[in-house]
Coordinates of C-alpha atoms and ligand atoms in Angstrom, one line a residue:
Chain A
X1 CA -2.1 14.0 37.0
X2 CA -1.1 17.6 37.0
X3 CA 0.1 19.5 34.3
X4 CA 1.1 23.3 33.5
X5 CA 0.6 25.2 30.4
X6 CA -0.2 28.7 29.3
X7 CA -3.8 29.5 28.1
X8 CA -4.4 32.9 26.8
X9 CA -1.2 34.3 28.0
X10 CA -1.8 33.1 31.6
X11 CA 0.1 30.1 33.1
X12 CA -2.1 27.6 34.8
X13 CA -1.2 24.2 36.5
X14 CA -4.4 21.9 36.3
X15 CA -5.5 18.4 37.4
X16 CA -6.4 16.3 34.3
X17 CA -7.2 12.6 33.5
X18 CA -4.5 11.0 31.5
X19 CA -7.0 10.3 28.7
X20 CA -8.9 13.7 28.8
X21 CA -9.1 15.8 25.5
X22 CA -7.7 19.4 25.7
X23 CA -11.5 20.4 24.7
X24 CA -13.0 18.7 27.6
X25 CA -10.4 20.4 30.1
X26 CA -10.7 23.9 28.5
X27 CA -14.5 24.0 28.6
X28 CA -14.4 22.6 32.5
X29 CA -12.0 25.4 32.8
X30 CA -14.4 27.7 31.7
X31 CA -13.0 28.5 27.9
X32 CA -16.8 27.8 26.8
X33 CA -16.0 29.7 23.4
X34 CA -14.3 26.2 22.5
X35 CA -17.1 24.6 21.0
X36 CA -17.9 20.7 20.9
X37 CA -19.2 19.6 17.4
X38 CA -18.4 16.2 16.2
X39 CA -15.8 15.2 18.6
X40 CA -14.0 13.3 15.8
X41 CA -11.9 15.8 13.9
X42 CA -14.6 16.6 11.1
X43 CA -16.2 20.0 12.0
X44 CA -13.4 22.3 13.6
X45 CA -15.7 24.0 16.1
X46 CA -13.2 23.0 18.8
X47 CA -10.0 24.7 17.1
X48 CA -7.8 26.3 19.2
X49 CA -3.9 27.3 18.6
X50 CA -1.8 25.0 20.0
X51 CA 1.7 26.6 19.9
X52 CA 0.5 29.1 17.1
X53 CA -1.2 26.5 14.9
X54 CA -4.8 25.5 14.8
X55 CA -5.7 22.1 15.9
X56 CA -8.8 20.3 16.6
X57 CA -9.0 20.2 20.6
X58 CA -11.2 17.4 20.7
X59 CA -8.6 15.1 19.1
X60 CA -5.4 16.2 21.2
X61 CA -4.9 14.7 24.7
X62 CA -4.7 17.5 27.1
X63 CA -1.4 15.8 28.7
X64 CA 0.1 16.5 25.3
X65 CA -0.2 20.4 26.1
X66 CA 2.2 20.0 28.9
X67 CA 4.3 23.5 28.7
X68 CA 2.2 24.5 25.5
X69 CA 0.9 27.8 24.7
X70 CA -2.8 27.6 24.1
X71 CA -4.8 30.4 22.6
X72 CA -8.7 30.4 22.5
X73 CA -11.3 32.5 21.3
X74 CA -11.6 34.3 24.7
X75 CA -7.8 35.4 24.4
X76 CA -8.2 37.4 21.2
X77 CA -10.1 40.8 22.3
X78 CA -8.2 43.4 24.3
X79 CA -10.9 44.5 26.8
X80 CA -13.9 45.7 24.6
X81 CA -12.0 45.9 21.4
X82 CA -12.2 42.9 19.3
X83 CA -9.5 41.3 17.6
X84 CA -9.7 42.3 13.5
X85 CA -10.7 38.7 12.6
X86 CA -13.6 38.8 15.0
X87 CA -14.6 42.3 13.8
X88 CA -14.4 41.3 10.3
X89 CA -16.7 38.4 10.9
X90 CA -19.3 40.7 12.2
X91 CA -18.9 43.3 9.9
X92 CA -19.2 40.9 6.9
X93 CA -22.1 38.9 8.4
X94 CA -20.3 35.7 8.5
X95 CA -22.0 34.8 11.8
X96 CA -25.3 33.1 12.0
X97 CA -26.2 30.9 14.9
X98 CA -22.3 31.4 15.6
X99 CA -21.3 27.9 16.4
X100 CA -18.4 27.3 14.1
X101 CA -17.3 30.8 14.4
X102 CA -14.8 30.4 17.0
X103 CA -13.1 27.7 15.3
X104 CA -13.1 29.4 11.9
X105 CA -11.7 32.4 13.7
X106 CA -8.6 30.5 15.1
X107 CA -8.2 28.7 11.8
X108 CA -8.2 32.3 10.3
X109 CA -5.9 33.5 12.8
X110 CA -3.3 30.6 11.9
X111 CA -3.7 31.5 8.5
X112 CA -3.1 35.0 8.4
X113 CA -0.1 34.6 10.7
X114 CA 2.0 32.9 8.1
X115 CA 0.2 34.3 4.9
X116 CA -0.9 38.0 5.5
X117 CA -2.4 37.9 1.8
X118 CA -4.1 34.6 1.3
X119 CA -5.9 34.1 -2.2
X120 CA -9.2 32.9 -2.3
X121 CA -8.3 29.2 -2.9
X122 CA -5.9 29.6 0.0
X123 CA -8.7 30.9 2.2
X124 CA -10.9 28.0 1.2
X125 CA -8.1 25.5 2.0
X126 CA -7.4 26.9 5.4
X127 CA -11.0 26.8 6.5
X128 CA -11.7 23.4 4.9
X129 CA -11.6 21.8 8.2
X130 CA -14.4 24.1 9.7
X131 CA -18.1 23.2 8.7
X132 CA -20.9 25.7 8.9
X133 CA -24.3 24.3 8.7
X134 CA -25.9 27.9 8.5
X135 CA -23.8 30.1 6.1
X136 CA -22.8 29.2 2.3
X137 CA -19.0 29.8 2.8
X138 CA -19.0 32.9 1.0
X139 CA -19.1 35.4 3.8
X140 CA -16.6 34.0 5.9
X141 CA -14.3 34.2 2.7
X142 CA -15.2 37.9 2.6
X143 CA -14.3 38.3 6.5
X144 CA -11.1 37.1 6.0
X145 CA -10.1 39.1 3.1
X146 CA -11.3 42.2 5.0
X147 CA -9.3 41.1 7.9
X148 CA -6.4 40.6 6.0
X149 CA -6.5 44.2 4.5
X150 CA -7.1 45.6 7.9
X151 CA -4.1 43.6 9.5
X152 CA -1.8 44.6 6.6
X153 CA -2.7 48.1 7.2
X154 CA -1.6 47.8 10.8
X155 CA -5.2 48.3 12.0
X156 CA -5.9 46.7 15.1
X157 CA -9.8 46.7 14.1
X158 CA -12.1 47.6 11.5
Chain B
X1 CA -15.2 6.1 27.2
X2 CA -11.6 5.7 27.9
X3 CA -9.5 3.5 30.0
X4 CA -6.4 5.2 29.9
X5 CA -4.6 5.3 33.4
X6 CA -1.1 7.0 32.7
X7 CA 0.2 9.4 30.1
X8 CA 4.1 8.9 30.0
X9 CA 6.5 11.1 28.5
X10 CA 9.5 9.1 28.6
X11 CA 13.2 10.6 28.5
X12 CA 14.6 8.8 25.7
X13 CA 13.7 6.4 22.9
X14 CA 15.0 3.5 25.1
X15 CA 12.6 4.3 27.8
X16 CA 9.6 4.6 25.4
X17 CA 10.7 1.1 23.9
X18 CA 11.2 -0.4 27.3
X19 CA 7.6 1.0 28.2
X20 CA 5.8 -0.2 25.1
X21 CA 7.5 -3.8 25.3
X22 CA 6.6 -4.2 29.1
X23 CA 3.1 -2.9 28.9
X24 CA 2.2 -5.0 25.5
X25 CA -1.2 -4.3 24.1
X26 CA -2.1 -2.0 27.2
X27 CA 0.2 0.7 25.8
X28 CA -0.2 2.8 22.8
X29 CA 2.6 5.3 21.3
X30 CA 1.3 8.5 20.4
X31 CA 2.4 11.1 18.0
X32 CA 0.0 13.7 17.1
X33 CA -2.7 11.6 18.5
X34 CA -5.3 12.3 15.6
X35 CA -6.0 8.7 15.3
X36 CA -5.0 7.6 18.8
X37 CA -7.3 10.1 20.4
X38 CA -10.5 8.7 18.4
X39 CA -9.7 5.1 17.9
X40 CA -7.6 3.9 21.1
X41 CA -8.8 0.3 21.6
X42 CA -10.5 -0.1 25.2
X43 CA -7.5 -2.2 26.5
X44 CA -5.1 0.7 26.1
X45 CA -4.6 2.1 29.8
X46 CA -1.1 3.7 29.0
X47 CA -0.3 6.5 26.4
X48 CA 3.4 6.7 25.5
X49 CA 4.0 10.3 23.9
X50 CA 6.8 10.5 21.5
X51 CA 6.6 14.2 20.5
X52 CA 9.4 15.4 22.3
X53 CA 11.6 12.3 21.3
X54 CA 11.6 12.4 17.6
X55 CA 13.2 14.5 15.1
X56 CA 10.9 17.2 13.2
X57 CA 13.9 18.1 10.9
X58 CA 13.4 17.8 7.0
X59 CA 16.9 17.5 5.4
X60 CA 18.2 17.0 1.9
X61 CA 21.1 14.1 1.6
X62 CA 22.9 12.0 -0.9
X63 CA 22.9 14.8 -3.6
X64 CA 18.9 14.9 -3.5
X65 CA 17.5 12.2 -1.3
X66 CA 15.5 13.5 1.6
X67 CA 15.7 12.4 5.4
X68 CA 12.3 13.4 7.5
X69 CA 12.1 12.9 11.1
X70 CA 9.1 10.9 12.1
X71 CA 8.0 13.5 14.4
X72 CA 7.4 16.0 11.8
X73 CA 3.9 17.2 11.1
X74 CA 2.4 16.9 7.9
X75 CA 2.1 20.7 7.8
X76 CA 5.7 21.0 8.8
X77 CA 6.8 18.7 6.0
X78 CA 4.5 20.8 3.6
X79 CA 6.1 23.8 4.5
X80 CA 9.6 22.8 4.2
X81 CA 11.6 24.1 1.3
X82 CA 13.4 20.5 1.0
X83 CA 10.2 18.9 0.8
X84 CA 8.7 21.3 -1.8
X85 CA 11.8 20.8 -3.9
X86 CA 11.9 16.8 -3.9
X87 CA 10.4 15.0 -6.9
X88 CA 9.0 18.3 -8.6
X89 CA 6.8 19.0 -5.4
X90 CA 5.1 15.8 -5.3
X91 CA 5.0 15.6 -1.6
X92 CA 3.3 19.0 -1.3
X93 CA 0.8 17.8 -4.0
X94 CA -0.1 14.7 -2.0
X95 CA 0.1 16.3 1.5
X96 CA -2.5 19.0 0.4
X97 CA -5.1 16.5 -0.4
X98 CA -4.7 14.8 3.1
X99 CA -7.6 15.7 5.4
X100 CA -7.7 19.7 6.8
X101 CA -5.0 22.2 7.8
X102 CA -6.4 21.6 11.3
X103 CA -5.3 17.8 11.0
X104 CA -2.3 18.2 9.3
X105 CA -1.1 20.7 12.2
X106 CA -1.3 17.6 14.5
X107 CA -0.8 14.7 12.7
X108 CA 2.7 13.5 12.1
X109 CA 4.4 11.6 9.6
X110 CA 5.4 8.6 11.9
X111 CA 1.5 8.2 12.9
X112 CA 0.7 8.6 9.1
X113 CA 2.7 5.6 8.4
X114 CA 2.2 3.5 11.6
X115 CA -1.9 3.8 11.6
X116 CA -1.7 1.9 8.2
X117 CA -5.2 3.3 6.9
X118 CA -6.1 1.4 3.7
X119 CA -6.9 4.7 2.1
X120 CA -3.6 6.5 3.6
X121 CA -2.4 8.9 0.7
X122 CA 0.7 9.2 2.6
X123 CA 1.4 5.5 2.3
X124 CA 0.3 5.4 -1.3
X125 CA 3.0 8.0 -2.4
X126 CA 5.7 7.0 -0.2
X127 CA 5.5 3.6 -1.3
X128 CA 5.8 4.6 -4.7
X129 CA 9.0 6.5 -3.7
X130 CA 10.3 3.6 -2.2
X131 CA 10.5 5.2 0.9
X132 CA 12.9 3.5 3.8
X133 CA 11.7 3.5 7.4
X134 CA 14.3 3.8 10.2
X135 CA 12.8 2.3 13.5
X136 CA 13.8 1.5 17.3
X137 CA 13.2 -1.7 18.9
X138 CA 16.0 -1.3 21.7
X139 CA 18.3 -1.0 18.9
X140 CA 18.1 0.9 15.4
X141 CA 16.9 -1.2 12.5
X142 CA 16.0 0.0 8.7
X143 CA 13.6 -1.4 6.2
X144 CA 11.7 -0.6 3.2
X145 CA 8.3 0.3 3.7
X146 CA 7.1 -2.0 1.2
X147 CA 8.7 -4.8 3.3
X148 CA 7.1 -3.3 6.6
X149 CA 3.7 -3.3 5.1
X150 CA 3.5 -6.9 4.8
X151 CA 3.2 -7.3 8.5
X152 CA 0.8 -4.4 8.6
X153 CA -0.8 -5.0 11.9
X154 CA 2.8 -4.5 14.0
X155 CA 3.5 -1.2 12.3
X156 CA 2.4 0.7 15.5
X157 CA 4.5 -1.7 17.8
X158 CA 8.1 -0.6 16.9
X159 CA 9.0 3.2 17.2
X160 CA 9.4 4.7 13.6
X161 CA 12.0 7.5 14.1
X162 CA 12.9 8.6 10.3
X163 CA 11.9 8.2 7.0
X164 CA 14.2 8.4 4.0
X165 CA 13.5 8.9 0.2
X166 CA 16.0 8.3 -2.3
X167 CA 17.7 10.7 -4.8
X168 CA 15.7 10.7 -8.0
X169 CA 17.9 10.2 -11.0
X170 CA 17.6 12.6 -13.9
X171 CA 14.4 12.0 -16.2
X172 CA 12.4 10.3 -13.2
X173 CA 8.6 11.3 -13.0
X174 CA 6.2 10.9 -10.0
X175 CA 2.5 11.5 -10.0
X176 CA -0.3 11.1 -7.6
X177 CA -4.0 11.2 -8.2
X178 CA -6.7 10.8 -5.3
X179 CA -10.5 10.3 -5.7
X180 CA -12.7 11.8 -3.1
X181 CA -16.3 12.5 -2.6
X182 CA -15.7 15.9 -1.1
X183 CA -12.5 17.9 -0.5
X184 CA -12.3 16.9 3.1
X185 CA -13.1 13.2 2.8
X186 CA -10.7 10.2 2.7
X187 CA -10.1 8.7 -0.7
X188 CA -12.4 6.3 -2.7
X189 CA -9.1 5.4 -4.2
X190 CA -5.8 6.6 -4.8
X191 CA -3.0 5.9 -7.0
X192 CA 0.8 7.1 -7.2
X193 CA 3.2 6.3 -10.2
X194 CA 6.9 6.6 -10.4
X195 CA 9.2 5.9 -13.2
X196 CA 12.5 6.9 -15.3
X197 CA 12.0 7.5 -19.1
X198 CA 15.1 7.1 -21.3
X199 CA 15.8 6.3 -25.0
X200 CA 15.4 2.7 -24.0
X201 CA 11.8 3.4 -22.6
X202 CA 10.2 3.3 -19.1
X203 CA 12.3 1.8 -16.2
X204 CA 12.2 1.5 -12.4
X205 CA 8.6 1.6 -12.7
X206 CA 6.3 1.5 -9.4
X207 CA 2.7 1.9 -9.6
X208 CA 0.7 1.8 -6.3
X209 CA -3.0 1.6 -6.1
X210 CA -4.7 2.3 -2.4
X211 CA -8.0 2.4 -1.0
X212 CA -9.3 -0.3 -3.2
X213 CA -10.7 -0.7 -0.3
X214 CA -7.5 -2.6 0.9
X215 CA -4.1 -0.8 2.0
X216 CA -2.0 0.5 -0.8
X217 CA -0.1 -2.1 -2.8
X218 CA 2.3 -1.9 -5.8
X219 CA 0.5 -3.4 -8.9
X220 CA 3.0 -5.5 -10.6
X221 CA 0.7 -6.3 -13.7
X222 CA 0.3 -2.2 -14.5
X223 CA 4.3 -1.8 -13.9
X224 CA 4.8 -4.5 -16.3
X225 CA 2.3 -3.2 -18.9
X226 CA 4.5 0.1 -18.9
X227 CA 8.0 -1.0 -18.4
X228 CA 10.0 -0.6 -21.6
X229 CA 7.4 1.4 -23.2
X230 CA 7.8 4.8 -24.6
X231 CA 4.6 6.0 -22.7
X232 CA 2.8 6.8 -26.0
X233 CA -1.1 7.4 -25.9
X234 CA -1.9 3.6 -26.5
X235 CA 0.8 2.4 -24.1
X236 CA -1.3 4.5 -21.6
X237 CA -4.4 3.2 -22.3
X238 CA -3.1 -0.5 -22.1
X239 CA -1.8 0.0 -18.6
X240 CA -4.8 1.9 -17.5
X241 CA -6.7 -0.9 -18.7
X242 CA -4.8 -3.3 -16.8
X243 CA -5.1 -1.4 -13.5
X244 CA -8.8 -1.5 -13.9
X245 CA -8.7 -5.4 -14.4
X246 CA -6.2 -6.3 -11.8
X247 CA -6.9 -4.3 -8.8
X248 CA -8.5 -6.0 -5.9
X249 CA -11.5 -3.7 -6.0
X250 CA -14.4 -4.5 -3.6
X251 CA -17.3 -2.7 -2.0
X252 CA -17.4 -0.7 1.0
X253 CA -19.3 2.4 2.4
X254 CA -17.2 4.8 0.2
X255 CA -17.5 3.1 -3.2
X256 CA -18.5 0.0 -5.2
X257 CA -15.9 -2.3 -6.5
X258 CA -17.1 -1.6 -10.1
X259 CA -16.7 2.1 -9.5
X260 CA -13.2 1.6 -8.1
X261 CA -12.3 -0.3 -11.3
X262 CA -13.2 2.8 -13.2
X263 CA -11.3 5.0 -10.7
X264 CA -8.1 3.2 -11.1
X265 CA -8.3 3.2 -15.0
X266 CA -8.7 7.2 -14.5
X267 CA -6.2 7.3 -11.8
X268 CA -3.4 5.4 -13.9
X269 CA -4.2 7.2 -17.2
X270 CA -4.3 10.8 -15.6
X271 CA -0.7 10.1 -13.9
X272 CA 0.9 8.6 -16.8
X273 CA -0.8 11.3 -19.2
X274 CA 1.0 14.0 -17.2
X275 CA 4.6 12.3 -16.8
X276 CA 4.6 11.8 -20.3
X277 CA 3.7 15.5 -20.8
X278 CA 6.5 16.3 -18.5
X279 CA 8.8 14.1 -20.1
X280 CA 8.1 15.6 -23.6
X281 CA 8.7 19.1 -22.3
Ligands
FAD301 C1 -10.9 13.2 10.1 C2 -10.0 12.5 9.7 C3 -9.3 12.5 8.3 C4 -8.4 12.2 7.6 N1 -8.2 12.3 6.3 C5 -6.9 11.9 5.8 C6 -6.6 11.6 4.6 O1 -7.5 12.3 3.8 N2 -5.5 11.2 3.9 C7 -4.7 10.3 4.6 O2 -3.8 9.9 4.2 N3 -5.0 10.6 6.1 C8 -6.2 10.8 6.5 N4 -6.3 10.6 7.9 C9 -5.5 9.9 8.8 C10 -4.1 10.9 9.3 O3 -3.4 11.2 8.3 C11 -3.5 9.9 10.4 O4 -4.7 9.5 11.0 C12 -2.3 10.8 10.9 O5 -1.5 10.8 10.1 C13 -2.0 10.0 12.3 O6 -1.0 10.8 12.6 P1 -0.7 10.9 14.3 O7 0.6 11.5 14.2 O8 -1.8 11.7 14.7 O9 -0.7 9.4 14.6 P2 -1.4 9.0 16.1 O10 -2.9 9.0 16.3 O11 -0.5 9.6 17.2 O12 -0.9 7.3 15.9 C14 -1.6 6.7 14.9 C15 -1.1 5.1 15.3 O13 0.3 5.0 15.0 C16 0.9 5.0 16.0 N5 2.2 5.5 16.2 C17 2.3 7.2 16.2 N6 3.5 7.4 16.1 C18 4.0 6.5 15.9 C19 5.5 6.2 15.6 N7 6.7 7.3 15.3 N8 6.3 5.0 15.5 C20 5.5 4.1 15.8 N9 4.1 4.0 15.7 C21 3.4 5.4 16.1 C22 0.1 5.1 17.4 O14 0.3 4.3 18.3 C23 -1.3 4.8 16.6 O15 -1.4 3.3 16.4 C24 -7.6 11.5 8.5 C25 -7.7 11.3 9.9 C26 -8.7 12.0 10.3 C27 -9.0 11.8 12.0
FES302 S1 -15.7 19.1 17.6 FE1 -13.2 18.9 17.2 S2 -13.7 18.7 14.8 FE2 -15.6 18.7 15.7
FES303 S1 -23.1 30.0 11.5 FE1 -24.0 28.3 12.4 S2 -22.7 26.7 12.2 FE2 -21.9 28.4 11.1

């Protein structure tokens, strides 16, 4: 079947299998920043924004995204300039192997778009569906706090 | 490997129902797809997407009741001011304990009920609140969630379109407790209590225990132990002991039956203690 959706601001018409997951279609189309961890809704590595909300793309049927706006990690930077959330993750050392990072960043963008000044418990709740096997869930929280400060101040990057 | 051959977006509930009834067990309704995406049985060849057909509104009605479209996501419900105001915010207390925001952003209320997970937090609380469910099977029909759960295996064979929660009388108290191994896990046991408290004591008592590991059920023995009492510390201890003795606890991968009995006691005790405290304020 064919479907039309917008990925990172570009309208795309894709041929998909009716039972295919959004994760697999995105990766096939070259959006390799969308990671596959568990494939079962447990790890959050596959998170993308679906009409502005972070979801596990390993669970969503691609066909469900007909007409939807999808944002992946590849759609965040402007040229060489990283999004403040990406920059904050780098500066705070919140990235080790980096496998969980795209999902964490997308979950953070969803959070900050609705709550520009989250408390630490709110940050922890927002990231509770994103597992990281390398870090200790401290530097990511610091990174979200730093990104929130920059974004509140209207800065595009740190 | 999925055997799905077609993904349908019917134009109306009527068309969705026709497809479902014509295709039988080879067709499956899709809400947020959190479950269907993981657990669609191999015989399923047709997916019927309901997302554009179901209401996503949350409205206050009847001077304090709530009418919720079955297409609402758990996040939308959690963020709705009407849901936040209902029953002292009890829906929010429960929903924040369901999975993660990533899942709640996709999962719908209709799907949460129709998937009839034994450990469902949504079902436990909505059963305690005496939720009524509106469904479509060629014509609209309405029934209590409690009645529908009696034929649990068929909950996803009729389209759930709306859920309504009753207006809560003054001095009605509700509470919810969930026991998990980690914050993101499904529960080892959950519990919800609702009652009104007047000078004549507790009335309209509903106590529900879920994940025992069977699906949530009311507990008539605990309800009887509470009804008519003034919810003193000793009333609460007696009711908690009855919960422990009377639940159909068994072992499974999440917890042993013996541990579930301890949790049932603690869950009922905590809910009742908080309710007694609120009543005394
Ligand atoms: C990793 C994980 C963790 C979870 N943790 C929790 C938790 O802590 N607590 C909790 O309560 N739940 C939890 N859940 C369950 C989750 O809440 C439900 O799976 C979810 O709400 C299903 O909603 P959905 O819209 O995605 O349903 P779908 O996946 O779309 O459908 C689920 C079932 O319902 C049917 N269906 C869907 N919509 C309708 C409708 N309108 N009418 C009739 N039938 C319909 C489908 O055919 C299917 O059988 C968890 C699930 C996962 C995957
Ligand atoms: S790959 Fe999607 S949640 Fe793990
Ligand atoms: S940095 Fe390696 S999994 Fe998170």
